[in-house]
Coordinates of C-alpha atoms in Angstrom, one line a residue:
Chain X
M136 CA 7.0 -17.6 -10.6
E137 CA 3.0 -17.1 -10.6
A138 CA 3.6 -17.1 -5.9
A139 CA 5.8 -14.5 -6.3
L140 CA 4.0 -12.7 -8.6
G141 CA 1.2 -13.7 -6.4
L142 CA 3.1 -12.6 -2.9
L143 CA 4.4 -9.4 -4.1
R144 CA 0.7 -8.6 -4.6
R145 CA -0.3 -9.2 -1.7
M146 CA 2.6 -7.2 0.7
P147 CA 2.2 -4.1 1.8
P148 CA 3.3 -1.5 -1.5
K149 CA 5.5 0.6 0.7
Q150 CA 7.1 -2.9 0.8
S151 CA 8.2 -3.2 -2.9
E152 CA 11.8 -3.0 -2.4
T153 CA 11.9 -5.5 0.0
A154 CA 9.2 -7.8 -1.2
L155 CA 11.3 -8.3 -4.5
S156 CA 14.9 -8.2 -3.2
A157 CA 13.7 -10.6 -0.8
L158 CA 11.9 -13.0 -4.0
L159 CA 15.0 -12.4 -5.6
S160 CA 17.7 -14.0 -3.4
L161 CA 14.9 -16.9 -3.6
L162 CA 15.1 -17.3 -6.5
P163 CA 17.9 -16.0 -8.4
Q164 CA 16.7 -18.1 -11.3
H165 CA 14.1 -16.3 -12.4
S166 CA 15.3 -13.0 -11.9
S167 CA 15.1 -11.7 -15.1
D168 CA 11.7 -12.3 -15.1
L169 CA 10.7 -10.6 -11.3
L170 CA 12.5 -7.7 -12.6
S171 CA 10.5 -7.4 -16.6
Q172 CA 7.5 -7.5 -14.3
V173 CA 7.5 -6.1 -10.7
D174 CA 7.2 -1.8 -10.7
L175 CA 8.7 -0.5 -8.5
P176 CA 10.0 4.0 -7.3
L177 CA 11.6 5.6 -10.0
Q178 CA 15.4 7.0 -8.8
V179 CA 17.0 9.2 -9.9
L180 CA 20.6 10.6 -10.4
R181 CA 22.1 13.9 -10.6
D182 CA 23.1 14.7 -14.3
A183 CA 25.8 17.2 -12.9
E184 CA 26.7 18.5 -16.9
S185 CA 22.8 19.8 -16.9
R186 CA 22.2 20.4 -14.2
K187 CA 19.4 18.3 -14.0
D188 CA 17.6 15.0 -12.1
F189 CA 17.1 12.3 -14.5
I190 CA 15.1 9.4 -13.9
L191 CA 16.3 5.6 -13.9
C192 CA 15.1 2.7 -15.1
E193 CA 15.9 -0.4 -17.5
Y194 CA 15.3 1.6 -20.6
N195 CA 18.0 4.1 -19.6
R196 CA 21.0 1.6 -18.1
D197 CA 23.7 -0.3 -20.4
A198 CA 26.2 -2.9 -17.4
D199 CA 26.0 -0.2 -14.6
S200 CA 25.3 3.1 -16.1
Y201 CA 22.8 5.4 -17.0
R202 CA 22.4 7.3 -19.7
S203 CA 20.6 10.6 -19.1
P204 CA 18.0 12.7 -21.9
W205 CA 20.3 15.8 -21.5
S206 CA 23.4 15.2 -23.0
N207 CA 23.0 11.8 -23.8
K208 CA 26.0 10.7 -21.9
Y209 CA 25.9 7.3 -19.1
H210 CA 26.6 7.6 -16.0
P211 CA 29.2 6.4 -14.7
P212 CA 30.8 7.0 -18.2
L213 CA 30.6 3.8 -20.2
E214 CA 32.5 3.1 -23.0
D215 CA 30.7 0.5 -26.2
A216 CA 27.1 1.5 -25.0
L217 CA 23.3 1.8 -27.0
Y218 CA 22.7 4.6 -27.6
P219 CA 19.3 6.0 -29.4
S220 CA 20.1 7.0 -33.6
S221 CA 20.8 10.1 -34.0
E222 CA 16.9 10.9 -35.3
L223 CA 15.4 9.2 -33.3
R224 CA 17.8 11.0 -30.3
K225 CA 16.4 14.5 -32.1
L226 CA 12.8 12.4 -30.8
E227 CA 13.8 11.5 -27.7
V228 CA 15.4 15.7 -27.2
E229 CA 11.8 17.1 -27.9
A230 CA 9.6 15.0 -26.1
N231 CA 12.0 15.2 -23.1
E232 CA 11.4 19.3 -23.7
I233 CA 7.3 18.9 -24.3
F234 CA 7.0 16.6 -21.5
A235 CA 8.5 18.6 -19.0
I236 CA 6.2 21.1 -19.2
Y237 CA 2.9 18.7 -19.8
R238 CA 4.8 16.8 -16.4
D239 CA 4.3 20.8 -14.9
Q240 CA 0.8 21.3 -15.9
Y241 CA -0.3 18.2 -14.0
Y242 CA 2.6 18.2 -11.6
E243 CA 3.8 21.9 -10.7
G244 CA 6.3 20.1 -9.9
G245 CA 8.7 16.8 -9.5
I246 CA 10.7 14.8 -12.0
S247 CA 9.9 13.2 -15.5
S248 CA 12.9 11.8 -18.5
V249 CA 11.9 10.2 -21.9
Y250 CA 13.6 7.1 -23.5
M251 CA 14.1 6.5 -26.6
W252 CA 14.9 3.1 -28.4
E253 CA 14.6 0.9 -31.6
D254 CA 12.7 -2.0 -32.0
D255 CA 13.2 -5.0 -33.9
N256 CA 9.4 -4.3 -35.8
E257 CA 10.8 -0.8 -38.0
G258 CA 8.6 1.2 -35.4
F259 CA 10.4 1.9 -31.6
V260 CA 9.5 2.3 -28.4
A261 CA 9.2 5.8 -26.2
C262 CA 9.0 5.0 -21.5
F263 CA 7.4 8.0 -20.2
L264 CA 8.8 8.0 -16.4
I265 CA 7.3 11.0 -13.7
K266 CA 9.3 11.2 -11.0
K267 CA 6.4 13.1 -8.0
D268 CA 7.5 13.9 -4.0
G269 CA 4.3 15.1 -3.0
S270 CA 4.9 16.1 0.5
K271 CA 5.3 19.0 2.5
S272 CA 8.5 19.2 2.2
G273 CA 8.8 18.7 -1.1
H274 CA 6.7 19.6 -4.1
G275 CA 3.5 19.6 -1.9
R276 CA 2.0 22.9 -2.2
R277 CA -0.3 22.8 -0.3
G278 CA 1.1 21.2 2.4
C279 CA -1.4 18.7 2.8
L280 CA 0.8 15.7 2.9
E281 CA 3.1 14.7 6.0
E282 CA 4.7 12.1 2.8
G283 CA 3.2 11.1 -0.5
A284 CA 4.9 9.7 -4.0
W285 CA 3.3 9.1 -7.3
D286 CA 6.1 7.2 -10.0
A287 CA 5.0 6.6 -14.0
I288 CA 5.7 4.7 -16.1
H289 CA 4.6 5.0 -20.0
V290 CA 6.0 2.8 -21.9
I291 CA 4.9 2.8 -25.7
Q292 CA 5.9 0.6 -28.3
V293 CA 4.8 2.4 -32.0
G294 CA 4.6 0.4 -35.6
P295 CA 6.4 1.5 -38.6
E296 CA 3.7 3.6 -40.4
E297 CA 1.6 2.3 -43.1
E298 CA -0.4 4.7 -45.2
E299 CA 0.5 7.4 -43.3
M300 CA -1.2 5.7 -40.1
A301 CA 1.2 3.9 -36.8
Q302 CA 0.0 1.2 -34.5
Y303 CA 0.7 2.1 -30.4
C304 CA 0.6 0.3 -27.5
L305 CA 0.3 2.4 -24.9
T306 CA 1.8 -0.5 -20.6
S307 CA 1.1 2.7 -18.0
T308 CA 1.5 2.0 -14.8
I309 CA 1.1 3.8 -12.0
M310 CA 2.3 3.5 -7.2
L311 CA 2.0 6.1 -5.9
S312 CA 1.8 6.5 -1.1
L313 CA -0.4 9.4 -0.1
T314 CA -0.7 9.9 4.5
T315 CA -1.4 12.5 6.3
D316 CA -1.3 13.5 9.4
D317 CA -3.5 15.9 11.7
E318 CA -5.0 15.4 15.4
S319 CA -8.7 14.1 14.4
S320 CA -7.9 11.5 12.6
G321 CA -4.8 10.3 13.1
K322 CA -2.5 8.7 10.5
F323 CA -4.1 8.1 7.2
G324 CA -2.0 5.9 4.8
L325 CA -3.1 5.3 1.7
S326 CA 0.1 3.8 -0.5
G327 CA -0.9 1.0 -4.3
S328 CA 0.1 0.6 -7.2
I329 CA -2.5 -0.3 -11.3
R330 CA -1.1 -1.5 -14.1
R331 CA -3.5 -0.7 -17.7
Q332 CA -2.8 -1.0 -20.8
M333 CA -4.0 1.5 -24.5
K334 CA -4.1 0.4 -27.8
M335 CA -4.4 2.5 -31.0
E336 CA -4.1 3.5 -34.9
L337 CA -3.2 7.4 -35.8
A338 CA -3.4 9.6 -38.4
V339 CA 1.4 10.6 -38.0
A340 CA 0.0 14.0 -39.0
E341 CA 0.3 15.6 -36.3
G342 CA 3.6 13.8 -35.2
H343 CA 4.2 11.5 -32.7
L344 CA 4.9 12.6 -30.3
C345 CA 1.1 14.4 -29.8
N346 CA -0.8 11.6 -30.2
M347 CA 1.4 9.5 -27.6
G348 CA 1.6 12.5 -26.0
R349 CA -2.7 12.6 -25.6
M350 CA -2.6 9.1 -24.7
I351 CA -0.6 9.5 -22.2
E352 CA -3.1 12.4 -20.7
E353 CA -5.8 10.7 -21.0
L354 CA -4.7 7.5 -19.7
E355 CA -3.0 8.9 -16.7
G356 CA -6.4 10.6 -16.2
K357 CA -8.2 8.0 -15.9
L358 CA -5.5 6.5 -13.8
R359 CA -6.0 8.6 -11.0
N360 CA -9.6 8.7 -11.2
S361 CA -10.1 5.1 -11.5
L362 CA -6.9 5.0 -7.8
D363 CA -9.2 8.3 -6.0
Q364 CA -12.7 6.3 -6.5
V365 CA -12.4 2.3 -7.6
Y366 CA -9.4 1.9 -5.2
F367 CA -10.0 3.9 -2.2
G368 CA -13.3 4.3 -2.6
K369 CA -13.1 0.4 -2.1
T370 CA -10.8 0.4 1.2
R371 CA -13.7 3.4 2.0
E372 CA -16.6 1.2 1.8
M373 CA -15.3 -1.8 3.4
V374 CA -14.7 0.5 6.1
C375 CA -17.8 1.6 6.7
T376 CA -18.4 -2.7 6.7
L377 CA -16.7 -2.4 9.3
R378 CA -18.1 0.5 11.2
P379 CA -20.7 1.9 10.0
P380 CA -21.2 5.7 10.7
A381 CA -23.3 6.5 13.8
E382 CA -26.5 8.2 11.9
I383 CA -27.1 4.8 9.7
V384 CA -27.1 2.7 13.2
Q385 CA -29.1 5.9 15.7
M386 CA -31.6 5.4 12.7
R387 CA -31.3 9.3 12.7
L388 CA -33.1 11.1 9.6
P389 CA -30.8 13.1 7.5
D390 CA -29.8 16.0 8.5
T391 CA -30.3 17.5 4.0
Chain Q
M257 CA -1.1 -13.5 -13.1
T258 CA -4.0 -13.5 -12.9
N259 CA -4.3 -10.0 -11.3
L260 CA -2.5 -8.6 -13.8
T261 CA -4.7 -8.9 -16.9
P262 CA -4.7 -5.2 -18.1
F263 CA -8.2 -2.8 -19.0
K264 CA -7.6 -3.8 -23.2
S265 CA -9.2 -1.3 -25.8
T266 CA -8.7 -4.0 -28.4
D267 CA -7.3 -7.3 -28.5
G268 CA -3.4 -7.7 -28.0
D269 CA -1.0 -9.2 -25.1
N270 CA 0.2 -7.7 -22.4
K271 CA 3.8 -8.9 -22.6
L272 CA 5.9 -5.8 -21.7
V273 CA 8.4 -5.1 -24.3
S274 CA 11.5 -5.4 -22.8
P275 CA 14.1 -2.9 -23.0
P276 CA 17.8 -2.9 -25.2
S277 CA 20.2 -3.2 -22.8
S278 CA 17.9 -7.2 -22.3
F279 CA 19.6 -7.3 -18.7
P280 CA 23.2 -9.1 -20.0
R281 CA 24.3 -8.4 -16.1
V282 CA 21.6 -9.6 -14.3
I283 CA 21.4 -13.0 -16.9
E284 CA 24.8 -13.5 -16.3
K285 CA 24.5 -13.5 -13.0
A286 CA 21.4 -15.9 -13.3
M287 CA 23.3 -18.1 -15.4
A288 CA 25.8 -19.0 -13.7
D289 CA 23.9 -19.5 -10.8
E290 CA 22.6 -22.3 -12.7
E291 CA 25.2 -23.7 -13.7
D292 CA 27.3 -23.5 -10.2
E293 CA 26.8 -26.6 -8.3
L294 CA 27.3 -24.9 -5.3
P295 CA 26.7 -20.6 -6.4
E296 CA 28.1 -18.2 -3.4
T297 CA 24.7 -16.5 -3.8
E298 CA 23.1 -19.6 -2.0
L299 CA 20.8 -18.4 1.5
S300 CA 21.9 -19.9 5.2
Y301 CA 18.2 -21.9 6.2
D302 CA 18.8 -18.6 8.9
Q303 CA 18.5 -16.0 5.7
K304 CA 15.5 -18.0 4.1
K305 CA 13.1 -18.9 7.4
E306 CA 14.2 -15.0 8.2
I307 CA 12.8 -14.0 4.6
A308 CA 9.8 -16.8 5.0
K309 CA 8.7 -15.0 8.2
W310 CA 9.3 -11.7 6.9
F311 CA 6.8 -12.2 4.2
L312 CA 4.4 -13.7 6.6
L313 CA 4.1 -11.4 9.2
N314 CA 3.2 -8.3 6.2
A315 CA 0.3 -10.1 5.2
P316 CA -2.4 -8.2 5.5
A317 CA -5.5 -8.9 7.4
G318 CA -7.0 -12.5 6.4
E319 CA -4.3 -13.2 3.8
I320 CA -1.8 -14.7 6.3
N321 CA -3.2 -18.7 4.4
Y322 CA -2.6 -16.7 1.3
V323 CA 0.7 -15.5 1.3
A324 CA 1.7 -18.8 2.7
K325 CA 0.7 -21.1 0.2
D326 CA 2.8 -19.4 -2.1
L327 CA 5.0 -18.9 -0.1
K328 CA 5.4 -22.6 0.7
A329 CA 5.7 -23.4 -3.4
V330 CA 8.1 -19.9 -3.6
L331 CA 10.8 -21.8 -0.7
R332 CA 9.9 -25.4 -1.8
D333 CA 11.6 -26.0 1.5
E334 CA 8.8 -27.4 3.9
E335 CA 11.8 -27.7 6.7
V336 CA 12.4 -23.0 5.8
Y337 CA 8.0 -23.3 6.5
S338 CA 7.9 -25.2 9.0
E339 CA 10.2 -23.2 11.5
A340 CA 8.7 -19.9 10.1
A341 CA 6.1 -20.9 10.3
M342 CA 5.5 -21.2 13.8
E343 CA 7.6 -17.9 14.6
A344 CA 5.8 -15.9 12.5
F345 CA 2.0 -17.1 13.3
P346 CA 1.1 -16.4 16.8
V347 CA 3.0 -13.4 16.5
Y348 CA 0.9 -12.1 13.4
N349 CA -2.6 -13.3 14.5
K350 CA -1.6 -11.8 18.8
S351 CA -1.1 -8.4 16.3
H352 CA -4.3 -9.6 14.8
L353 CA -6.2 -9.7 17.8
I354 CA -7.8 -12.4 16.0
C355 CA -10.7 -13.6 16.9
L356 CA -10.5 -18.1 17.0
E357 CA -14.2 -19.4 17.9
M358 CA -14.0 -22.1 21.0
P359 CA -16.0 -25.5 21.1
S360 CA -19.5 -25.7 21.9
R361 CA -20.3 -22.6 20.6
A362 CA -18.9 -20.8 23.9
G363 CA -18.0 -18.1 21.9
D364 CA -15.5 -16.3 20.5
V365 CA -11.5 -16.3 22.4
I366 CA -9.3 -13.0 21.1
V367 CA -5.1 -14.1 20.2
S368 CA -3.8 -11.5 21.9
S369 CA -0.9 -10.7 24.4
Y370 CA -3.2 -8.8 27.3
S371 CA -5.2 -13.0 27.5
E372 CA -1.5 -14.5 26.5
I373 CA -1.4 -17.2 29.3
T374 CA 1.6 -18.4 27.0
V375 CA 2.2 -18.9 23.8
N376 CA -0.7 -21.7 23.4
E377 CA -3.2 -20.9 25.4
Y378 CA -4.9 -17.7 26.1
L379 CA -7.6 -16.4 28.9
D380 CA -11.2 -16.2 27.6
P381 CA -12.5 -14.0 31.0
R382 CA -15.9 -13.7 30.7
T383 CA -16.9 -17.7 30.1
A384 CA -13.4 -18.4 32.4
Q385 CA -12.1 -20.8 30.1
V386 CA -8.6 -21.3 28.9
A387 CA -7.8 -21.7 24.9
I388 CA -5.6 -24.0 23.8
V389 CA -5.0 -22.6 20.7
D390 CA -3.0 -24.3 17.2
H391 CA -1.7 -20.6 15.8
V392 CA -0.2 -22.8 11.8
K393 CA -4.4 -23.5 11.3
Q394 CA -5.5 -20.3 12.8
I395 CA -8.2 -22.6 15.3
C396 CA -9.0 -23.1 18.8
T397 CA -8.4 -27.1 19.5
K398 CA -9.8 -27.4 23.3
V399 CA -11.0 -25.7 26.3
R400 CA -10.5 -26.1 29.8
P401 CA -11.2 -24.3 32.5
A402 CA -9.4 -21.6 34.0
N403 CA -7.7 -22.8 37.5
D404 CA -7.6 -19.3 40.3
E405 CA -4.6 -18.0 39.0
E406 CA -5.0 -17.2 36.2
L407 CA -8.5 -15.7 37.0
P408 CA -9.0 -11.6 38.2
S409 CA -10.4 -11.6 42.3
S410 CA -13.2 -10.9 42.3
Y411 CA -13.3 -7.2 43.3
I412 CA -11.6 -7.5 39.7
E413 CA -13.9 -9.5 39.3
E414 CA -16.2 -7.1 40.0
Y415 CA -14.7 -3.7 37.5
R416 CA -14.6 -6.1 34.4
Y417 CA -17.1 -7.5 34.3
A418 CA -19.5 -4.8 34.3
L419 CA -17.2 -3.3 31.5
D420 CA -17.2 -6.6 30.0
A421 CA -21.1 -5.8 30.1
E422 CA -21.3 -1.9 28.4
V423 CA -18.3 -2.9 26.1
Q424 CA -20.2 -6.0 24.9
R425 CA -23.6 -3.8 24.0
Y426 CA -21.7 -1.1 22.7
V427 CA -19.6 -3.6 20.1
S428 CA -23.0 -4.8 19.3
E429 CA -24.5 -2.2 18.5
A430 CA -22.4 -0.2 16.2
Y431 CA -19.7 -3.4 14.9
P432 CA -21.5 -6.2 12.0
K433 CA -19.2 -8.2 12.9
G434 CA -17.7 -7.0 15.9
V435 CA -15.7 -8.9 18.8
S436 CA -14.7 -7.4 22.4
A437 CA -12.8 -9.5 24.9
V438 CA -11.5 -7.2 28.9
N439 CA -8.5 -8.6 30.4
C440 CA -6.9 -7.1 33.5
V441 CA -3.2 -7.0 33.5
K442 CA -2.0 -5.1 37.0
G443 CA -3.3 -5.7 40.0
K444 CA -5.1 -8.7 39.6
D445 CA -4.6 -9.9 42.2
A446 CA -6.4 -6.9 44.4
D447 CA -8.6 -7.5 47.1
G448 CA -10.1 -4.3 48.1
P449 CA -9.7 -1.0 47.3
G450 CA -6.1 1.0 47.8
T451 CA -4.5 -0.8 44.8
D452 CA -4.1 0.9 41.4
F453 CA -5.3 -2.1 38.2
E454 CA -5.4 -1.5 35.0
L455 CA -7.7 -3.8 32.2
V456 CA -7.8 -3.4 28.6
V457 CA -11.0 -3.5 26.2
I458 CA -10.3 -5.6 23.4
I459 CA -13.0 -5.0 20.2
S460 CA -11.6 -7.1 16.9
A461 CA -13.6 -6.8 13.4
T462 CA -12.7 -8.0 9.9
K463 CA -14.6 -8.4 6.6
L464 CA -12.8 -10.5 4.6
S465 CA -13.8 -10.5 0.6
P466 CA -11.5 -12.8 -1.0
Q467 CA -13.8 -13.6 -3.7
N468 CA -14.3 -9.7 -4.1
F469 CA -11.1 -8.9 -4.4
C470 CA -11.1 -6.9 -0.4
N471 CA -10.3 -7.8 3.3
G472 CA -10.5 -4.8 6.0
S473 CA -10.2 -5.0 9.5
W474 CA -10.4 -3.0 12.7
R475 CA -8.9 -2.9 16.1
S476 CA -8.9 -1.0 19.1
V477 CA -7.6 -1.0 22.4
W478 CA -8.3 0.7 25.1
N479 CA -6.4 0.8 28.4
I480 CA -7.6 1.8 31.3
D481 CA -5.5 2.7 34.6
F482 CA -7.3 2.9 37.8
Q483 CA -6.2 4.9 39.9
D484 CA -6.5 4.2 43.6
E485 CA -4.9 6.8 45.0
S486 CA -5.7 10.2 42.7
Q487 CA -9.2 8.5 42.1
V488 CA -8.6 8.7 38.5
L489 CA -9.4 6.5 35.6
D490 CA -6.5 7.0 32.4
I491 CA -7.8 6.1 29.6
K492 CA -5.8 5.5 26.4
G493 CA -7.1 3.8 23.3
K494 CA -5.0 3.4 20.0
L495 CA -6.8 2.4 17.2
Q496 CA -6.4 0.5 13.7
V497 CA -8.0 0.0 10.7
G498 CA -6.7 -1.6 7.8
A499 CA -8.4 -2.0 4.2
H500 CA -6.6 -4.3 1.2
Y501 CA -8.1 -4.3 -2.3
F502 CA -6.6 -6.2 -5.2
E503 CA -8.8 -6.3 -8.8
E504 CA -6.6 -5.8 -10.8
G505 CA -4.6 -3.8 -8.7
N506 CA -3.5 -3.7 -5.0
V507 CA -4.1 -0.6 -3.2
E508 CA -3.8 -0.9 0.8
L509 CA -5.3 2.0 4.0
D510 CA -3.2 2.0 6.6
A511 CA -4.8 4.5 9.2
K512 CA -4.3 4.8 12.1
N513 CA -5.1 6.9 15.6
E514 CA -4.7 7.0 19.4
F515 CA -6.7 8.5 22.2
H516 CA -5.9 10.1 25.5
D517 CA -8.9 10.6 28.0
S518 CA -9.6 10.2 31.7
T519 CA -12.7 9.6 33.7
I520 CA -13.2 9.0 37.9
F521 CA -12.9 6.4 40.2
Q522 CA -16.4 5.1 40.8
S523 CA -18.4 1.9 41.3
A524 CA -18.0 -0.8 39.0
D525 CA -21.3 -0.3 37.1
D526 CA -20.7 3.7 36.7
C527 CA -17.1 3.3 36.2
A528 CA -17.9 1.0 33.2
I529 CA -21.5 2.9 31.3
A530 CA -18.1 5.6 31.3
I531 CA -16.1 4.5 30.2
A532 CA -17.9 2.2 27.5
N533 CA -19.3 5.7 26.4
I534 CA -15.7 7.9 25.6
I535 CA -14.7 4.9 24.0
R536 CA -17.7 5.2 22.1
H537 CA -16.8 8.5 21.4
H538 CA -13.5 8.5 20.4
E539 CA -14.4 5.6 18.1
T540 CA -17.7 7.3 16.5
E541 CA -15.4 10.9 15.7
Y542 CA -12.3 8.6 14.6
L543 CA -14.8 7.5 11.8
A544 CA -15.8 10.7 11.3
A545 CA -12.6 12.4 10.6
L546 CA -12.2 9.5 8.2
E547 CA -14.8 9.7 6.2
V548 CA -13.6 13.4 6.2
A549 CA -9.5 12.8 5.5
Y550 CA -11.3 10.1 2.9
S551 CA -13.8 13.0 1.5
K552 CA -11.3 15.2 1.0
L553 CA -8.1 13.0 -1.2
P554 CA -9.9 14.5 -4.8
D555 CA -9.9 17.2 -5.3
N556 CA -7.3 18.4 -2.0
T557 CA -4.8 16.0 -0.8
F558 CA -5.1 13.8 -4.1
K559 CA -3.7 17.2 -6.0
D560 CA -0.5 17.4 -3.8
L561 CA 0.1 14.1 -6.0
R562 CA -1.4 14.8 -9.8
R563 CA -4.4 17.2 -10.6
K564 CA -7.0 16.3 -12.0
L565 CA -6.3 19.5 -15.4
P566 CA -4.4 21.7 -15.5
V567 CA -4.9 25.4 -14.2
T568 CA -5.9 26.0 -17.5
R569 CA -9.0 23.1 -16.7
T570 CA -7.9 22.4 -20.5
L571 CA -6.8 19.5 -21.2
F572 CA -2.7 20.0 -22.9
P573 CA -1.8 20.9 -26.1
W574 CA -0.2 18.7 -27.1
Q575 CA 0.2 20.2 -30.9
N576 CA 0.7 23.1 -29.6
T577 CA 3.8 23.3 -27.6
L578 CA 6.0 25.4 -29.4
Q579 CA 3.3 28.0 -28.2
F580 CA 3.5 26.7 -25.0
S581 CA 7.8 27.5 -24.7
L582 CA 7.7 30.6 -25.3
T583 CA 5.6 31.2 -23.8
R584 CA 7.4 29.9 -20.6
E585 CA 10.5 31.6 -22.2
V586 CA 9.2 34.7 -21.2
E587 CA 7.4 34.1 -18.8
K588 CA 10.9 32.4 -17.0
E589 CA 12.8 36.4 -18.2
L590 CA 9.8 37.7 -16.4
G591 CA 10.4 36.4 -13.3
L592 CA 6.8 35.5 -12.7
G593 CA 5.1 32.0 -12.6
K594 CA 7.1 30.3 -9.2

């Protein structure tokens, strides 16, 4: 199992789906472990009734159907399916509305979905998802990207309320890939994934949504910066190690 | 799960919360596989081999051996692995232009389709030797002198030799750890002017730092077509740069570009200098263009995926969202915004 995860870490991030299905066919007895540990780019279904798209994941799935956060109905329809309690559903509806605005502000497009369910510890779990196609044919505002995909999965475990405080444990996974294509730099592609966790104990005074939202915003920002500066930065450093820029080679003094 | 150690602000485990449906479909299938003696989902020998080859071929530069180790553990079938390795390693080695050290300090030989004599024999024109290699072990086991049929004519060799020397000079200046070779891939038996021939310049540089979770490779292939009738050298270059960083995450760079240039057909020495200058010029410009692409990332390119901050330049007002959604309604009514 550890070897399987090792393989997945080395395969090109863009091929993670192929790599995962190859491993699932080689190790069927580990399917549930593999599926729960590995994140794949998110898929989307249309909720015709609400005329909106929603994101598919293991958290809104029951058997082979998926529940839309807009209509609360399973696609395709399913009998005796799992639903959140009506109280939790109210929170879920509000979360979807607010998260859509958050998504708009940061992503200028894209699709979002939030799913909630009760857990065994008298708390609940919420899953916030975002999918953005940033390519110039998608929602890329500036037309920089030939191809661009951002998939974010935020799973928050919320503990029971105790003395007006609650424990929040957030696990965030970002998967992204971007490709630019122009004459001077040719085809330039970066892709990857990163996962981090964050735990906080917060006052419930302003409501769960507020606390969860702030945590997600903070961690998403950190991950974005990390990917940009640390991760992509390391690949840039590597390129300069392989072939240092001409200025260094010729020992010219810098102009500025 | 060493690589997935998450950043923690307090103590805790990094187990993912299990989803509500508990994978009924998948668990049923997995249980069924364990119960059956010959589950119908069992893969055939060939299917397993193809999967094994796929993993090997897609390993990043310098990581095929780590992939091989994990693959063997997952396959648990020596026979399938060995056959897959025999087929995949040569393809991987040739496409990654791996450099193998030849015995008795003769230098490195580049394994490529341009230097291939047979699948296990590769020509090093500089020392006029043929290296016999073990692809799976990625070593050169021995060398033998090249025979006349394998070497170019002395007329061609004049051009090849001059170009090789110029390229070597360029590579030693520009690449801290680069290896180059010049092979004749067409018209190598021409014994004088009057025919076309083609030389290929290969530059291969790798930097492997597994302890720093970072590996990278640079590959240049320049095809020089010496056209006798028009007295022109048609030059086509393909550059490919890759990098993989995987400390608590997984990020890959995959960049490539193609170039087209030309120069006039002159003496061997003059051609060599002209070609090397063209290569140097394009490669330097390409590196600069890559730098520009990287510098545009944080504030431009990345923004098409996710902004650093909303247009308001403040964090999202989670507590004031009622106000926000009203604003949105008003915007919609007035047809404002996007």
